[in-house]
Short mmCIF file of C-alpha atoms in Angstrom, two decimals:
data_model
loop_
_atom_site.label_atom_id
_atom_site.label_comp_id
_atom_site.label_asym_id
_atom_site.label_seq_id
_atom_site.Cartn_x
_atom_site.Cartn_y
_atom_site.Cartn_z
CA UNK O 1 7.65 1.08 -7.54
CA UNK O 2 5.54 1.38 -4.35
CA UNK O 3 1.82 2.46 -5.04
CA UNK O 4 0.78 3.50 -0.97
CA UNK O 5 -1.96 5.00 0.31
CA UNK O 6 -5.27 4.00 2.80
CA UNK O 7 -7.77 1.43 2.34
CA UNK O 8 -9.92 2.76 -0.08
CA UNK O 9 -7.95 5.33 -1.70
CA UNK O 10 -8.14 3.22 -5.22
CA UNK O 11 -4.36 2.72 -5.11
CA UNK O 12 -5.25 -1.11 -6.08
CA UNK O 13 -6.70 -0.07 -9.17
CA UNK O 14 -4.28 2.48 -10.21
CA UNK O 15 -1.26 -0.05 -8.98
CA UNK O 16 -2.93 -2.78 -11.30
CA UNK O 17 -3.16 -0.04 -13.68
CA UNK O 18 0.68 1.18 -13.99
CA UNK O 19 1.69 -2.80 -13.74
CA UNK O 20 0.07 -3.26 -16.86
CA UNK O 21 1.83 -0.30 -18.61
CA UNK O 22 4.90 -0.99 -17.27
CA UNK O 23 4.84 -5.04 -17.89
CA UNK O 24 5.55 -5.53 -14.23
CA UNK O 25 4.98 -8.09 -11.56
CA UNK O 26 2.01 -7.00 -8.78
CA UNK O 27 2.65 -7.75 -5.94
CA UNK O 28 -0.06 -6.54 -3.89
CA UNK O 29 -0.41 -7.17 0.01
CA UNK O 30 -3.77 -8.78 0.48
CA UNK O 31 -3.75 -11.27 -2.49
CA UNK O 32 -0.55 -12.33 -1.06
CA UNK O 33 -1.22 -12.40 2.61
CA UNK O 34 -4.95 -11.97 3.53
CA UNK O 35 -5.24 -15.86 4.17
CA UNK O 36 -2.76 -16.65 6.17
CA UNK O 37 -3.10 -13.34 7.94
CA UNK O 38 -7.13 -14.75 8.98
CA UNK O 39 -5.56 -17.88 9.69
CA UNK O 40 -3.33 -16.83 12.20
CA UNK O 41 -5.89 -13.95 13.69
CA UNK O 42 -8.59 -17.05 14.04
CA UNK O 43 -5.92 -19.72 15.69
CA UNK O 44 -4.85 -16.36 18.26
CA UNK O 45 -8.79 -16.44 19.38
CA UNK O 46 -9.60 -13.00 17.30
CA UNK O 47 -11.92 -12.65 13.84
CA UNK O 48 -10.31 -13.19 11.16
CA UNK O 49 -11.06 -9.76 9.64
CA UNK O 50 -9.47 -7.74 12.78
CA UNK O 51 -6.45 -5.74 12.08
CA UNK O 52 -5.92 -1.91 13.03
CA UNK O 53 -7.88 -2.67 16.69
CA UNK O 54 -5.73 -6.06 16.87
CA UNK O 55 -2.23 -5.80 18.75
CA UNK O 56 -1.74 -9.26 17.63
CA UNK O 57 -1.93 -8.37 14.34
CA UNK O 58 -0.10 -4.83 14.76
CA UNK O 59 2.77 -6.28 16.78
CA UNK O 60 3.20 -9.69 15.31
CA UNK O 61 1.22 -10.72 11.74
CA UNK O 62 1.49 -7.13 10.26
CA UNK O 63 5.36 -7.35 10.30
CA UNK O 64 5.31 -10.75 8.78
CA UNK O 65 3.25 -9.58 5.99
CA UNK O 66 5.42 -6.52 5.31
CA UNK O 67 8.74 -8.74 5.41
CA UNK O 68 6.87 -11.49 2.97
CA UNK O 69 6.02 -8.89 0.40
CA UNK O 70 9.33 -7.04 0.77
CA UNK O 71 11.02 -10.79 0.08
CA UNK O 72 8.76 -11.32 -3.02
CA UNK O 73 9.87 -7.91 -4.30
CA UNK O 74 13.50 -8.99 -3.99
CA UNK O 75 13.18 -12.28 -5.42
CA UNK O 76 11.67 -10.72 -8.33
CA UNK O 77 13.95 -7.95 -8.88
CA UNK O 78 16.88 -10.59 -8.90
CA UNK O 79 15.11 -12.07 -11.63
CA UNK O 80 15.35 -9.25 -13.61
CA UNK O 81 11.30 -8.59 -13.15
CA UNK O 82 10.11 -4.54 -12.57
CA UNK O 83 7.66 -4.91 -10.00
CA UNK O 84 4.68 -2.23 -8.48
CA UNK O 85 4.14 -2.92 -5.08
CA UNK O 86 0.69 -2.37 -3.79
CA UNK O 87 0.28 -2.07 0.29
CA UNK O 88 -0.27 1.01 2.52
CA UNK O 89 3.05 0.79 4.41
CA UNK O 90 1.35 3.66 6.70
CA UNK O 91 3.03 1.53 9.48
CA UNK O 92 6.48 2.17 7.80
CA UNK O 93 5.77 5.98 7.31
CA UNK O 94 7.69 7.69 10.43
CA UNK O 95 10.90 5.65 9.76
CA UNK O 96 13.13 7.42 7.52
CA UNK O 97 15.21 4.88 6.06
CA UNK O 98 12.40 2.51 5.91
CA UNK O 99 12.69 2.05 2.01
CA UNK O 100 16.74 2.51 1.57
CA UNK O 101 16.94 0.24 4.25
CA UNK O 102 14.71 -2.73 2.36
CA UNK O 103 16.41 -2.02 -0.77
CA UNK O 104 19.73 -3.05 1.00
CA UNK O 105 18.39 -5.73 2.88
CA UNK O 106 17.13 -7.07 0.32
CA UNK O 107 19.50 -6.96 -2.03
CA UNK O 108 18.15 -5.66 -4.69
CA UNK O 109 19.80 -4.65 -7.89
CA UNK O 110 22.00 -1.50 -8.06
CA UNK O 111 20.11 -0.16 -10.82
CA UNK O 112 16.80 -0.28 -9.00
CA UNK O 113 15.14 3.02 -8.45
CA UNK O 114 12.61 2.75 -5.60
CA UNK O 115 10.24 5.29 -6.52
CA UNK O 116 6.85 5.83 -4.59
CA UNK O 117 2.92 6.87 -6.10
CA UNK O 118 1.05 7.65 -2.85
CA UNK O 119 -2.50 7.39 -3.47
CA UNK O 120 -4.96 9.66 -2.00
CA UNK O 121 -8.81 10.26 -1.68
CA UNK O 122 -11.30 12.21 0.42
CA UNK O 123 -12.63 11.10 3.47
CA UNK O 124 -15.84 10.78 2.05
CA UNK O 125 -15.13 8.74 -1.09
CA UNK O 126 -12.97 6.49 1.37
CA UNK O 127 -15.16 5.96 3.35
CA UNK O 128 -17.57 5.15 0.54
CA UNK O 129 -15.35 3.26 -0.90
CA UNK O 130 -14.88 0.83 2.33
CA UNK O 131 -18.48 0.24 2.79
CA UNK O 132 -19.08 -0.63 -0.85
CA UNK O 133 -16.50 -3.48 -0.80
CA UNK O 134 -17.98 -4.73 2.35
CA UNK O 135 -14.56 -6.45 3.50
CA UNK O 136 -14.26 -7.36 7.41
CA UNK O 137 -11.22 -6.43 7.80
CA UNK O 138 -12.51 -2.77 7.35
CA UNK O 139 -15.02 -2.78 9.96
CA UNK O 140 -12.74 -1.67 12.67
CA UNK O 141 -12.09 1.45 10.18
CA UNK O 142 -15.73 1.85 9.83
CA UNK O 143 -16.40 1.37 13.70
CA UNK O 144 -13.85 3.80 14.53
CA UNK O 145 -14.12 6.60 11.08
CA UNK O 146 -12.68 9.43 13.12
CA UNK O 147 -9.84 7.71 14.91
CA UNK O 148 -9.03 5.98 11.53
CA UNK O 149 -9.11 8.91 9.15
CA UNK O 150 -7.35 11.19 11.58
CA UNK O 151 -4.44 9.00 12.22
CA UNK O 152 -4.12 8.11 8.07
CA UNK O 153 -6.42 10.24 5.65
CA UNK O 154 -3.69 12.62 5.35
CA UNK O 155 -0.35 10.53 6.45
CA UNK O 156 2.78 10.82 4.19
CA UNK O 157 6.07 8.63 4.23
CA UNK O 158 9.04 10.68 5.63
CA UNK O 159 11.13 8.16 3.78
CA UNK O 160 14.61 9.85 2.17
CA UNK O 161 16.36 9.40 -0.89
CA UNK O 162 12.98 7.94 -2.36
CA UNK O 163 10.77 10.51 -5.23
CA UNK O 164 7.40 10.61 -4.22
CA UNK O 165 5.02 11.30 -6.82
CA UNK O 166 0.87 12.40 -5.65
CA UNK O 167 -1.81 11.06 -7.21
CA UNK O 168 -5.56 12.19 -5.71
CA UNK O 169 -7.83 9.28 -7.20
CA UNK O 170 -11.58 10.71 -5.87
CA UNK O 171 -12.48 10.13 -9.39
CA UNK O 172 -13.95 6.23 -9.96
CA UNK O 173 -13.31 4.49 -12.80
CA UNK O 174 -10.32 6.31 -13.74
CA UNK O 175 -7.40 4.53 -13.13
CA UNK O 176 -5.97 4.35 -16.04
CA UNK O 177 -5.77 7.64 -16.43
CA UNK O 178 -4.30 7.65 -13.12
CA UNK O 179 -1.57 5.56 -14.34
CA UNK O 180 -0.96 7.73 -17.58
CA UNK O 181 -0.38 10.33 -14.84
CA UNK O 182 2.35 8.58 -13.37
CA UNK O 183 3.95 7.40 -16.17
CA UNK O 184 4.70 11.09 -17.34
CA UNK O 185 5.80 12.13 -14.19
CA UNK O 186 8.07 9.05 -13.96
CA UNK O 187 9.53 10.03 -17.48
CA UNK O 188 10.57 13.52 -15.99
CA UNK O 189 12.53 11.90 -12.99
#
């Protein structure tokens, strides 16, 4: 399962949320790549918070972290493991084999179902959100609210052959209802 959606939207905490209902591995991009993401940004001369105003990190580091979490996911579905994904893969949106094409590539297991949650929030509990958690690497978002919001607040994957099930999360402090959500829409798939 791939829980998507912007920085901010709360698809973290509903992600955590369904991995715990579902007894699955999280695999969720920034615990798994934020340091050596900075660590590469700082030894290319940038901060090591930069990202969406970074072509470094666009052309180069962002693929890297996609292709490390998209490994993870297959070593773990190998094993047997379900796993919820937790990453915005807005990047990945416009490509419409994106998500068939991983599964292949990857080698995952016939009887895996990618199936997407795409988390969503306002503009104005994003952008609340983003400045409560303080992180650097959401000061270019800040900086640049109308270019950012524009470009994702509304974005959906054009991914086929994938169900895509909406969740709107404005709501804090609900995500485990959020997750009780998807669980009954994933029993009617």
């Amino acid at each position: 399962m791939l829980v998507i959606g912007s920085a901010g939207s709360g698809k973290s905490t509903v992600a955590a949320a369904i991995a715990r209902a579902l007894h699955a591995a999280l695999l969720d991009k920034d615990d798994i790549a934020d340091r050596f993401t900075g660590a590469l940004l700082t030894a290319n001369g940038e901060d090591a918070g930069a990202r969406d105003g970074s072509a470094f990190y666009v052309e180069t580091v962002r693929p890297l972290e996609y292709s490390t979490l998209l490994a993870l996911t297959s070593a773990n579905l190998r094993n047997g493991l379900p796993v919820v994904l937790d990453a915005p893969f807005g990047a990945y949106f416009a490509d419409p084999g994106y998500i068939m094409r991983a599964r292949a590539d990857g080698g995952w297991p016939e009887e895996t179902r990618p199936i997407v949650v795409r988390v969503s929030a306002s503009g104005e509990t994003t952008r609340r959100r983003l400045i409560e958690r303080g992180l650097d690497r959401d000061r270019w978002k800040l900086e640049h609210w109308d270019e950012f919001w524009s470009s994702i607040g509304d974005a959906r994957p054009h991914w086929r052959g994938v169900p895509i099930i909406e969740v709107t999360n404005d709501e804090d402090g609900r995500s485990a209802e959020r997750a009780r959500e998807v669980l009954e829409q994933l029993q009617k798939l």
